[in-house]
Short mmCIF file of C-alpha atoms and ligand atoms in Angstrom, two decimals:
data_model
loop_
_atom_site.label_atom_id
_atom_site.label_comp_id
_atom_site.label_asym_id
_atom_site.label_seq_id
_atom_site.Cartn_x
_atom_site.Cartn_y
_atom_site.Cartn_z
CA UNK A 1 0.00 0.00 0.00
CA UNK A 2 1.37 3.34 -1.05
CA UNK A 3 1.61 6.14 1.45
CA UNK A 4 -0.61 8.68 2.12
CA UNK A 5 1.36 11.92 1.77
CA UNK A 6 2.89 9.94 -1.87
CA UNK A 7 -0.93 9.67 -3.10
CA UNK A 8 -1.57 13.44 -2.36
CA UNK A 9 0.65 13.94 -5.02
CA UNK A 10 -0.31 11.26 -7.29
CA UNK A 11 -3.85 12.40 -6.79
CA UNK A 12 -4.59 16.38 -6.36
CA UNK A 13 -7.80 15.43 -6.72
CA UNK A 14 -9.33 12.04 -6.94
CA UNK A 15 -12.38 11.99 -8.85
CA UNK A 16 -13.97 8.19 -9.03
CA UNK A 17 -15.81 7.29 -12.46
CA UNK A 18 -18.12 3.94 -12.13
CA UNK A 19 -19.81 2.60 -15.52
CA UNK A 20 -22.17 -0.21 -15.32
CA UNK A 21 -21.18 -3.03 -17.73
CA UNK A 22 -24.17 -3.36 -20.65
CA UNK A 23 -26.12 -2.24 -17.73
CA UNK A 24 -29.48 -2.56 -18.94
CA UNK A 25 -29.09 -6.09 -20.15
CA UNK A 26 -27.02 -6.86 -16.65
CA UNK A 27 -30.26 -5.57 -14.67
CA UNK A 28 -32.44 -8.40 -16.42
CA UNK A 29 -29.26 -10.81 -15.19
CA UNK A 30 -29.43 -9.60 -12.00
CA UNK A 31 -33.22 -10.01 -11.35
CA UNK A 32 -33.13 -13.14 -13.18
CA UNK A 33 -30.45 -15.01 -12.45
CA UNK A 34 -31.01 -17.81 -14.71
CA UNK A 35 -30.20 -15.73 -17.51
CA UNK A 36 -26.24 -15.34 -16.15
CA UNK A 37 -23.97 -16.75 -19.24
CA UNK A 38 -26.46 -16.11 -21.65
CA UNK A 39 -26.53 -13.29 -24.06
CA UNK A 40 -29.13 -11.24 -23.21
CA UNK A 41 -29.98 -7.86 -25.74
CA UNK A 42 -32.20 -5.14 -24.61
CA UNK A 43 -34.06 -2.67 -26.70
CA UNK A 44 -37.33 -4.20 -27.88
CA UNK A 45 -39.20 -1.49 -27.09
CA UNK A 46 -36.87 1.05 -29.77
CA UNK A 47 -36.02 -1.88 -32.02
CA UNK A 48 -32.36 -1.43 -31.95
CA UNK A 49 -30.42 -3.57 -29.46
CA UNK A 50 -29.80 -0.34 -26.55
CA UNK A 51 -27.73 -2.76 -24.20
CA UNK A 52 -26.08 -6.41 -24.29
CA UNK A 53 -24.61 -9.16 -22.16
CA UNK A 54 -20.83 -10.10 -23.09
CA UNK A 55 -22.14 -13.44 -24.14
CA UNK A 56 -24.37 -10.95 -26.62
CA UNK A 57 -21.33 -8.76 -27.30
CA UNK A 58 -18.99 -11.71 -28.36
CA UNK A 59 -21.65 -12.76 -31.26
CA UNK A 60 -21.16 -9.99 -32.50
CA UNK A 61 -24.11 -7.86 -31.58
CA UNK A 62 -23.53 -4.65 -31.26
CA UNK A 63 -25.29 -1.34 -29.85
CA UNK A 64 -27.89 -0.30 -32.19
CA UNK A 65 -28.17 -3.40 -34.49
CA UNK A 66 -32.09 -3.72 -35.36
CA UNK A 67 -33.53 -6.07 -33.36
CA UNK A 68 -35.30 -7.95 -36.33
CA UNK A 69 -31.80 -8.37 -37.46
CA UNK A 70 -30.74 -9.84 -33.97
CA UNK A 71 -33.63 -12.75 -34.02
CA UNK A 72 -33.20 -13.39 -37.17
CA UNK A 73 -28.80 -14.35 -37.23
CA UNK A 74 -29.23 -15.33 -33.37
CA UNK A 75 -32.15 -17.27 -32.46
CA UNK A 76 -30.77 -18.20 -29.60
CA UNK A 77 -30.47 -14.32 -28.11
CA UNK A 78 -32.97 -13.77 -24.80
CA UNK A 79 -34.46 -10.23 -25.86
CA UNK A 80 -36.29 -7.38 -23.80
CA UNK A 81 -37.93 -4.70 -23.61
CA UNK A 82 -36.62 -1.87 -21.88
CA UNK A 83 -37.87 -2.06 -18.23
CA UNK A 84 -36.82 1.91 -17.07
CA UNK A 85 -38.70 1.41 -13.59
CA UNK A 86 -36.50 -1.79 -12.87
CA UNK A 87 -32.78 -0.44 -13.91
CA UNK A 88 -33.78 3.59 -12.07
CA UNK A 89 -34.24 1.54 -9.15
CA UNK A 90 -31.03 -0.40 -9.44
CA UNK A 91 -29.45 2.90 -10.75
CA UNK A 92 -30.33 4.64 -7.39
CA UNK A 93 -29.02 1.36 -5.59
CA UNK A 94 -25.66 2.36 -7.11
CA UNK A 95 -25.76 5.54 -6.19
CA UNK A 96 -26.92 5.11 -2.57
CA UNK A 97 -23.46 2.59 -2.38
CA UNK A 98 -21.69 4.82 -4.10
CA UNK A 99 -22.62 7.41 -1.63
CA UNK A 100 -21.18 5.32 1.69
CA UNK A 101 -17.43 6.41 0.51
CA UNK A 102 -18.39 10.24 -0.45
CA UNK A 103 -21.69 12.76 -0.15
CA UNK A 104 -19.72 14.13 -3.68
CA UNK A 105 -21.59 11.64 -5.72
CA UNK A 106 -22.86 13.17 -9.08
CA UNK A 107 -25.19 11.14 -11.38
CA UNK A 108 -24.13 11.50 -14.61
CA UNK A 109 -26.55 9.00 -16.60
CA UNK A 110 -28.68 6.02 -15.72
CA UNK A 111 -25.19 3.55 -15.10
CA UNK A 112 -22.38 6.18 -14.61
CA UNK A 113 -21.66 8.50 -12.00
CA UNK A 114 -18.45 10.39 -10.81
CA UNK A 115 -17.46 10.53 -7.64
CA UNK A 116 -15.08 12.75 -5.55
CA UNK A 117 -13.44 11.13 -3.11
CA UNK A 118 -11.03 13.72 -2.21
CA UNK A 119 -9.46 14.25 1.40
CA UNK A 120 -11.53 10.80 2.66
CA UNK A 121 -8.83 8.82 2.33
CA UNK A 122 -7.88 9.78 5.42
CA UNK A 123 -10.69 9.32 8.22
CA UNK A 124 -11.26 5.80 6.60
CA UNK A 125 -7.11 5.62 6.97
CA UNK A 126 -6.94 3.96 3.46
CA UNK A 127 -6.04 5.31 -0.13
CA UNK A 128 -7.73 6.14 -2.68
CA UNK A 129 -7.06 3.35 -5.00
CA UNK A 130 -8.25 1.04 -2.26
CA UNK A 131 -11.41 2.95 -1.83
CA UNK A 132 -12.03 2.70 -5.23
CA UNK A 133 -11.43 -0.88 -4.90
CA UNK A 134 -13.48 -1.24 -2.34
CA UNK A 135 -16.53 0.54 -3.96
CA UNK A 136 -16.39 -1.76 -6.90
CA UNK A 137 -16.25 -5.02 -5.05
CA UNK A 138 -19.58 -3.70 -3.26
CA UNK A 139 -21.15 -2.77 -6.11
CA UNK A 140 -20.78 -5.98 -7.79
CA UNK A 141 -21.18 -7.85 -4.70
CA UNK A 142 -25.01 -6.13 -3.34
CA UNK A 143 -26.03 -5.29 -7.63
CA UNK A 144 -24.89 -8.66 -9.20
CA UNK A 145 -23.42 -7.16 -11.99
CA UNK A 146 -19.96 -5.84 -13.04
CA UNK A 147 -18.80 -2.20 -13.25
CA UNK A 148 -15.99 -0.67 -14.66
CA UNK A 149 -14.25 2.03 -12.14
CA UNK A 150 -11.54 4.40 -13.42
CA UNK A 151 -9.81 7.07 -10.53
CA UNK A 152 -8.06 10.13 -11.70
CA UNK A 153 -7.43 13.99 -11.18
CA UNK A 154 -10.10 15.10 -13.13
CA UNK A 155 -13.32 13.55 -14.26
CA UNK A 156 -12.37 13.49 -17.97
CA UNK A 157 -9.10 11.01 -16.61
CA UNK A 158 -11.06 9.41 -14.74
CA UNK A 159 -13.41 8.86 -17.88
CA UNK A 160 -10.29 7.58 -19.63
CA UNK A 161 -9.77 5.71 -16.54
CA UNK A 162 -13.03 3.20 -16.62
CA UNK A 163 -13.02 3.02 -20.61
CA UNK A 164 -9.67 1.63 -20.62
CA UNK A 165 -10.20 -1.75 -19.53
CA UNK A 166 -13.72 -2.53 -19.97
CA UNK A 167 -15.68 -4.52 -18.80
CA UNK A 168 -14.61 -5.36 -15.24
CA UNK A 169 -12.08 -2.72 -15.33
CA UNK A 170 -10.54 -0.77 -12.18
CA UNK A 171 -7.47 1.27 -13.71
CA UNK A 172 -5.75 3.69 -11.86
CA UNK A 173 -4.65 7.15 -13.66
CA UNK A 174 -2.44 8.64 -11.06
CA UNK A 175 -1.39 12.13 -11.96
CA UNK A 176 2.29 10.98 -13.68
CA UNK A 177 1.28 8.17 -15.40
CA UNK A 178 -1.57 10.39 -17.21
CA UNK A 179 0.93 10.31 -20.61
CA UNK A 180 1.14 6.49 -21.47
CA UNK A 181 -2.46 6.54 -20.66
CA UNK A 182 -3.51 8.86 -23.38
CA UNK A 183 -0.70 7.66 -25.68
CA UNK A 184 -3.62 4.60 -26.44
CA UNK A 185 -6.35 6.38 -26.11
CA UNK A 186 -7.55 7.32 -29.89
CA UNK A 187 -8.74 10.80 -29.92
CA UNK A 188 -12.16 9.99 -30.85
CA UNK A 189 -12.34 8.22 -27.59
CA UNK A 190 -11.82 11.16 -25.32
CA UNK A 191 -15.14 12.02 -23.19
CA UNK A 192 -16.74 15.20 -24.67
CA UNK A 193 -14.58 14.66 -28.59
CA UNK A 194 -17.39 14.31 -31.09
CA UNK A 195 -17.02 12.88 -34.69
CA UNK A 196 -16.82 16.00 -36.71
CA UNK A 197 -14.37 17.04 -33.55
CA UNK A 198 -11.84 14.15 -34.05
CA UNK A 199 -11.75 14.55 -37.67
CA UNK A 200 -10.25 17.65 -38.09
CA UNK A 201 -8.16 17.20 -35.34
CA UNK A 202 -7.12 13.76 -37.34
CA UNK A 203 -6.09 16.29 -40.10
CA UNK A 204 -3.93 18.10 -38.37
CA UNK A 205 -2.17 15.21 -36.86
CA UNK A 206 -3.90 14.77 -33.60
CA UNK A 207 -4.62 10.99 -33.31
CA UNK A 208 -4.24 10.45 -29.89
CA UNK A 209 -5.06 12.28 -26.66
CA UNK A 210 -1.21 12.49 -26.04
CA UNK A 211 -0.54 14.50 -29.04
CA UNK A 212 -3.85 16.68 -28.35
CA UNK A 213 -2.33 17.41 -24.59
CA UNK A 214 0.91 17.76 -26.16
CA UNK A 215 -0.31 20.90 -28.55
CA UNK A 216 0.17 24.46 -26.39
CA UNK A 217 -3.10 26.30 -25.04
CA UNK A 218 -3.34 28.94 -28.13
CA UNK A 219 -2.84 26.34 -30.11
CA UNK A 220 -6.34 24.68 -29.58
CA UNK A 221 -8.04 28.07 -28.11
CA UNK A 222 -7.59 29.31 -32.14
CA UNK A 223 -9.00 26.60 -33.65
CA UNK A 224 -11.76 24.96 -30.79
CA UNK A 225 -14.42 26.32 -28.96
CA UNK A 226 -13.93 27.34 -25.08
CA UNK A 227 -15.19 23.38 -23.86
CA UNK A 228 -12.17 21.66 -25.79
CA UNK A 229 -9.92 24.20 -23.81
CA UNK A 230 -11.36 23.08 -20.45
CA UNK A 231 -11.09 19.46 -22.29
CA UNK A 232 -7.30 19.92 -23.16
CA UNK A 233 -6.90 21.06 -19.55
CA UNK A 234 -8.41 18.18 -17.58
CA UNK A 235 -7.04 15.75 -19.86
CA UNK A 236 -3.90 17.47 -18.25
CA UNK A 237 -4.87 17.05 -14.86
CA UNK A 238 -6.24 20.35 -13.99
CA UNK A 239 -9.49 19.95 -12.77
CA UNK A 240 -12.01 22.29 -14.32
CA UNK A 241 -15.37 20.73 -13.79
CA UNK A 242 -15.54 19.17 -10.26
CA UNK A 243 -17.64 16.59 -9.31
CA UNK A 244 -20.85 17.88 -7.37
CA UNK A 245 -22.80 16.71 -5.68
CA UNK A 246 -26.95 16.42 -7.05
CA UNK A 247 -26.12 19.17 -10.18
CA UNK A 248 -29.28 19.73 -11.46
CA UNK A 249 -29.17 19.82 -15.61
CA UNK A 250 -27.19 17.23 -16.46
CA UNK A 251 -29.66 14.47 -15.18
CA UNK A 252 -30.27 12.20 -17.45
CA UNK A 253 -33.80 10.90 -16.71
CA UNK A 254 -36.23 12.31 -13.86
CA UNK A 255 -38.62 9.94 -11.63
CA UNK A 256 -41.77 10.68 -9.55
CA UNK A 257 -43.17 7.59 -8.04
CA UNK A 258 -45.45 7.25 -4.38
CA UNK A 259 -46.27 4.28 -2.30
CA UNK A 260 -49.91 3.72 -1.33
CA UNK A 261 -51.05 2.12 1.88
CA UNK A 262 -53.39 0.59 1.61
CA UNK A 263 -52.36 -0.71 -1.84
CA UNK A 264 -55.64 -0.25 -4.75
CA UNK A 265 -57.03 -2.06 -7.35
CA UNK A 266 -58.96 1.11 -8.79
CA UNK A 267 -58.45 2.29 -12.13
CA UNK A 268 -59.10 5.84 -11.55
CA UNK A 269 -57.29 6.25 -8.33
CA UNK A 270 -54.21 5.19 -10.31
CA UNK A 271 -54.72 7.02 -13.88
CA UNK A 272 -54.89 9.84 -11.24
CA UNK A 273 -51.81 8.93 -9.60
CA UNK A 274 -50.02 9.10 -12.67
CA UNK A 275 -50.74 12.29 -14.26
CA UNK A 276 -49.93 13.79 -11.05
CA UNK A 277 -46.28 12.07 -11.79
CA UNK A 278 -46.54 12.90 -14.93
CA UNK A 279 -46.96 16.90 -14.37
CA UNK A 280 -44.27 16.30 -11.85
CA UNK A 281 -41.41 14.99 -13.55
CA UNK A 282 -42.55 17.42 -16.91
CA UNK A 283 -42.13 20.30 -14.44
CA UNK A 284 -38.91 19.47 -13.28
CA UNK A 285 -37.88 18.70 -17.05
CA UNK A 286 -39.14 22.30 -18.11
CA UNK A 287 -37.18 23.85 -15.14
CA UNK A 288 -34.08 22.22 -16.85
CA UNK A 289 -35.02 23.33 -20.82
CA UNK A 290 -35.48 19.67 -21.50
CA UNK A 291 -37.68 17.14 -23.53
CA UNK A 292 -37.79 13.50 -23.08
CA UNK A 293 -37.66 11.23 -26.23
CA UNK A 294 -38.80 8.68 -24.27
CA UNK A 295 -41.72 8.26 -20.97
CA UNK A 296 -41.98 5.06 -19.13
CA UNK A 297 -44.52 4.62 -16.35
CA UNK A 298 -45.37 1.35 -13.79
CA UNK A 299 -47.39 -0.17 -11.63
CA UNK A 300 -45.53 -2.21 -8.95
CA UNK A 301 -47.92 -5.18 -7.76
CA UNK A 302 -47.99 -6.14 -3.54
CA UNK A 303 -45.38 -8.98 -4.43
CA UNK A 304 -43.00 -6.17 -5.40
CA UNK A 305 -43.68 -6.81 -9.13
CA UNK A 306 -42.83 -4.13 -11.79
CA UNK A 307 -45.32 -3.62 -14.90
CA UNK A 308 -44.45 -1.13 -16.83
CA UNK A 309 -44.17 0.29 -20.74
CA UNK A 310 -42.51 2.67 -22.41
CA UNK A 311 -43.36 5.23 -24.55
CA UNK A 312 -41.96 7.20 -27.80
CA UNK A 313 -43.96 9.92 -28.55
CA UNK A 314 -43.99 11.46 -32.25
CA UNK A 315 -41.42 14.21 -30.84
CA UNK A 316 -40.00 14.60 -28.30
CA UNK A 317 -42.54 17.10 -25.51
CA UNK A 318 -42.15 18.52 -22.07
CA UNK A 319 -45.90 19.72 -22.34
CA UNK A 320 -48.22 16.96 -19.89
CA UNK A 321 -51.71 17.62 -22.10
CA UNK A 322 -49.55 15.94 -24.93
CA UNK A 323 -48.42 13.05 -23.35
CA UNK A 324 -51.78 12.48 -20.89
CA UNK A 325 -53.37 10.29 -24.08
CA UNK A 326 -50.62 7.50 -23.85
CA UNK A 327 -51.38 6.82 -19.97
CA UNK A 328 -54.98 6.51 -20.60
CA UNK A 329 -54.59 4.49 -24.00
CA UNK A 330 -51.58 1.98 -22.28
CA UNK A 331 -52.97 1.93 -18.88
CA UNK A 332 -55.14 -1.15 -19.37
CA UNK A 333 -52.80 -3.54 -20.50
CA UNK A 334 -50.09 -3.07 -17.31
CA UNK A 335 -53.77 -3.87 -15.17
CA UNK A 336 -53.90 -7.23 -16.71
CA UNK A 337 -52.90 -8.95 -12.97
CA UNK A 338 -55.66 -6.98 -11.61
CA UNK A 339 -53.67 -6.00 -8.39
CA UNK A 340 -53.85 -4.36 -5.98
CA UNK A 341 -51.29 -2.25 -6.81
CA UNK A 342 -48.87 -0.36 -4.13
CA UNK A 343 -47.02 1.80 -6.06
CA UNK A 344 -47.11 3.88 -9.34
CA UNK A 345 -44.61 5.44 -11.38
CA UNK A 346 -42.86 8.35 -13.87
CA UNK A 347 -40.01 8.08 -15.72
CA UNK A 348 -38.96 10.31 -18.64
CA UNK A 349 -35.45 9.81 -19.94
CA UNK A 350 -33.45 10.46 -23.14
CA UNK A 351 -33.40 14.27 -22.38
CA UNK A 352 -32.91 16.79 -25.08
CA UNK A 353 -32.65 19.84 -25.21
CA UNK A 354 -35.81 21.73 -25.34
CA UNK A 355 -34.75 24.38 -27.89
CA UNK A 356 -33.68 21.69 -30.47
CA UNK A 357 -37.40 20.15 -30.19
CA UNK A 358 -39.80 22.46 -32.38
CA UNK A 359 -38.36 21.74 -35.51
CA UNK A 360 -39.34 18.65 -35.17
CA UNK A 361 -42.82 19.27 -34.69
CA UNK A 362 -45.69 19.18 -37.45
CA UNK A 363 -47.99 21.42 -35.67
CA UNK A 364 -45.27 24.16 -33.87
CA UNK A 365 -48.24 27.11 -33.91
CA UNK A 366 -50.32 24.56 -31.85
CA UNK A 367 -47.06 23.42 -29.43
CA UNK A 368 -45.68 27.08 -29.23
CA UNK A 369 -49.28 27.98 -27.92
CA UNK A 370 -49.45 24.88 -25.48
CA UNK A 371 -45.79 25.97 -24.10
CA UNK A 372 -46.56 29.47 -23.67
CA UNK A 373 -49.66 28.18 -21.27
CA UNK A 374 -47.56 26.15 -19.34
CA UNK A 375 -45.29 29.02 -18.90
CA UNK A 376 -47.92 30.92 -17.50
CA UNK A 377 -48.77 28.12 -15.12
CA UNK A 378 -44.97 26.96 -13.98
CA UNK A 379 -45.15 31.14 -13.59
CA UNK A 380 -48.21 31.03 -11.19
CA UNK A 381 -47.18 28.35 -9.34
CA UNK A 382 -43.56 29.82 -8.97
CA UNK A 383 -45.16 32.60 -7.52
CA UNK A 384 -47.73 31.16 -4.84
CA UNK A 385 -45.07 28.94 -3.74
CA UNK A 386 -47.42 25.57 -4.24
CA UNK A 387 -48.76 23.49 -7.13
CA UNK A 388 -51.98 26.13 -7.55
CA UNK A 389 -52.57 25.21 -10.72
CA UNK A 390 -52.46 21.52 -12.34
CA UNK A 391 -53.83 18.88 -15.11
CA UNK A 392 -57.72 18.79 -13.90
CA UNK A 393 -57.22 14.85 -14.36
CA UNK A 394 -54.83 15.37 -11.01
CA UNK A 395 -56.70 17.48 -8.75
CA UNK A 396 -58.60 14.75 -6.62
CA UNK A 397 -55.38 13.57 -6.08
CA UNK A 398 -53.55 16.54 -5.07
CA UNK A 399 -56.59 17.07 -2.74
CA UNK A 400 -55.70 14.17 -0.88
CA UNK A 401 -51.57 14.35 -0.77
CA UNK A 402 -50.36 12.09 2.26
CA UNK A 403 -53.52 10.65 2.72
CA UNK A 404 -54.89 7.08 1.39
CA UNK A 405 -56.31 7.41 -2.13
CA UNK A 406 -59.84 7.02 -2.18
CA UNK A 407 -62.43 6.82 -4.74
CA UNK A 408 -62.33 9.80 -6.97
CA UNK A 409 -65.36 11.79 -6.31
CA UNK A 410 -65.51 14.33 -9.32
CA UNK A 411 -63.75 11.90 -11.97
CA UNK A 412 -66.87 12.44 -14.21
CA UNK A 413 -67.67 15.85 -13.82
CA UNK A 414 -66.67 18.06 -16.46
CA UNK A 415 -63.55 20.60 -14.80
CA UNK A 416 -65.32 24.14 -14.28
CA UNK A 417 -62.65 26.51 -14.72
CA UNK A 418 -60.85 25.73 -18.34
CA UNK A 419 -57.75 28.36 -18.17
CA UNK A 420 -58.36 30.00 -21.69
CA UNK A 421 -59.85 26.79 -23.73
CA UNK A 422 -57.32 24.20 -23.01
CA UNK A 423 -58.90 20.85 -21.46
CA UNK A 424 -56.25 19.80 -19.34
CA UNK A 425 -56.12 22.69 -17.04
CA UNK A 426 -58.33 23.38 -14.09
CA UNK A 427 -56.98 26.32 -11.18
CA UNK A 428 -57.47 25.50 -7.84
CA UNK A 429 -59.11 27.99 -5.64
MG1 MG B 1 -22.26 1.68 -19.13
#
């Protein structure tokens, strides 16, 4: 074991990066573990393969293969169907280990996170790359699944770090070794290098994130944008984005779920429940400038069982009155047990950014209307401090927050106050 004070050197900083191994198709192993050693794909639900077993991966299937494809050269592939509910939950599993070593922990997306472990080395009297030893081997241990961990000065290393040996990885980028790290990494490799990026670099003669680090500051300042300076920089070892704990913006998905006691077999009580998830997690995704691609919701039986589907809408939409339809049309089917139900869920995920969405959009008078009434309402509600206004479909609930949900008593009645001609909306006096 090295010494402490020779770490502190090695290590200015020591940022943690964890990656889940083909993490989707690992959470299917790891609820079911009769499917360890078989090659499992996921992505049913999109029709490409989104995620794959090793035993997948050494077929030759690779990320975003069409699925039709996939049956048709390997019969003898187990596939899926995205289950979002499942793999948030064991996402937030990771996290919560994650968080015994560190309160730094910052999600990055559904199976990554950093992690700054700086300075706690020392009340645990250990070092880091023990720590991040240790956090692997409980990871694997508690998720049944693999990871790969990379620890470095900055996040970007420590990026570097977990790609370089993956899967199962745990490599070790200590502050002077940084160089015959980067000499292998291709520079189309590097965290935050896009195609168009790595091309022209290419063409001047920047394969490699050695050579990049290796060109002075004004050289890349004249011909990238400010990011690939802070890029060539942490690549370096000078931290310029820390780890932090919770940032908002760069989630990757949002969830609103509740518990009910006494768990329900009514319909209505849980369309209710999730259009009130479904305003919640849209509101959080407007306060961010996002749109989801994607919106999963479930129904978790008393036995702990997860039904849920997912979603793609025509566009992408951080509006609720255009994604209400799909829970009412999809509801029925994720019923088909017949209950009761305890819990009820929200996902959206595949964030992008809102301003990129309109073009998209066949009817943008119609969704540029919707938006600005939504604005008015995040507005009001900003402003009186409380959800004031909501989708009329959610009021009963919201009525009745904390309490047991009970049989909806206005669920027929036609909402009095429309807030200038849109159905969804009802205020709440
Ligand atoms: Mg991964």
């Amino acid at each position: 074991m090295k010494s402490r004070n020779g770490e502190e050197l090695e290590y200015p900083w020591a940022i943690v990066h964890v990656d889940g191994d083909g993490f989707f198709a690992s959470c299917e192993v790891a609820r079911d573990p009769s499917l360890r050693g078989k090659p499992v794909v996921v992505g049913a639900e999109r029709g490409i393969a989104t995620a794959m077993t090793y035993e997948a991966k050494a077929l030759g299937i690779t990320r975003g293969m069409p699925i039709a494809k996939v049956r048709r050269l390997f019969p003898e592939v187990i596939i899926f169907a995205g289950d979002y509910a499942w793999y948030t939950e064991v996402s937030r599993a990771m996290n919560r280990i994650i968080f015994r070593y560190t309160p730094e922990v910052e999600p990055y997306s559904i199976d990554e996170s950093f992690a700054d472990i700086t300075g706690f080395q020392i009340p645990k009297k250990t070092t880091y790359e023990a720590m991040a030893r240790a956090m692997k081997r409980d990871l694997q241990k508690e998720l049944g699944m693999t990871f790969s961990v990379g620890l470095a000065p900055t996040k970007t290393l420590a990026k570097v770090a977990s790609k370089h040996d993956k899967p199962d990885g745990c490599v070790f980028i200590p502050l002077p070794r940084a160089k015959e790290f980067l000499a292998v990494t291709p520079i189309e490799k590097v965290w935050g290098i896009g195609r168009r990026t790595s091309v022209k670099l290419k063409e001047e003669g920047v394969s490699t994130a050695l050579r990049f680090i290796d060109r002075p500051e004004k050289w890349v300042a004249s011909r990238l944008s400010k990011p690939y300076v802070e890029l060539w920089k942490e690549l370096r070892g000078e931290m310029v984005h820390p780890a932090h704990a919770g940032v908002r913006g760069k989630q990757q998905s949002f969830m609103h779920t509740r518990t009910f006691t006494p768990p329900t077999s009514d319909r209505k009580v849980l369309s209710r429940e999730l259009t009130r998830h479904l305003e919640s997690v849209l509101k959080s995704a407007r306060e961010d400038g996002v749109a989801p691609r994607l919106l999963s919701f479930f129904v978790k039986t008393q036995t702990f069982k997860y039904r849920s589907t997912t979603i793609k809408p025509l566009h992408p939409t951080n509006l609720p009155s255009e994604l209400l339809p799909f829970i009412e049309t999809q509801l029925d089917p994720l019923l088909d047990s017949g209950g009761p139900y305890r819990a009820t869920g929200v996902i959206i995920h595949d964030l992008i950014p809102e301003s990129s969405v309109a073009s998209d959009l066949f009817a943008p008078t119609a969704h540029e209307r919707l938006a600005k009434v939504y604005e008015r309402v995040d507005a009001l509600n900003e402003r009186y401090g409380a959800s004031v206004v909501h989708l009329a479909a959610s009021r009963p609930g919201q009525r009745k927050r904390g309490a047991a949900p009970g049989p909806m008593r206005n669920g027929k009645k036609k909402p009095k106050n429309h807030t200038r001609g849109m159905p969804f909306f009802q205020a709440e006096r």
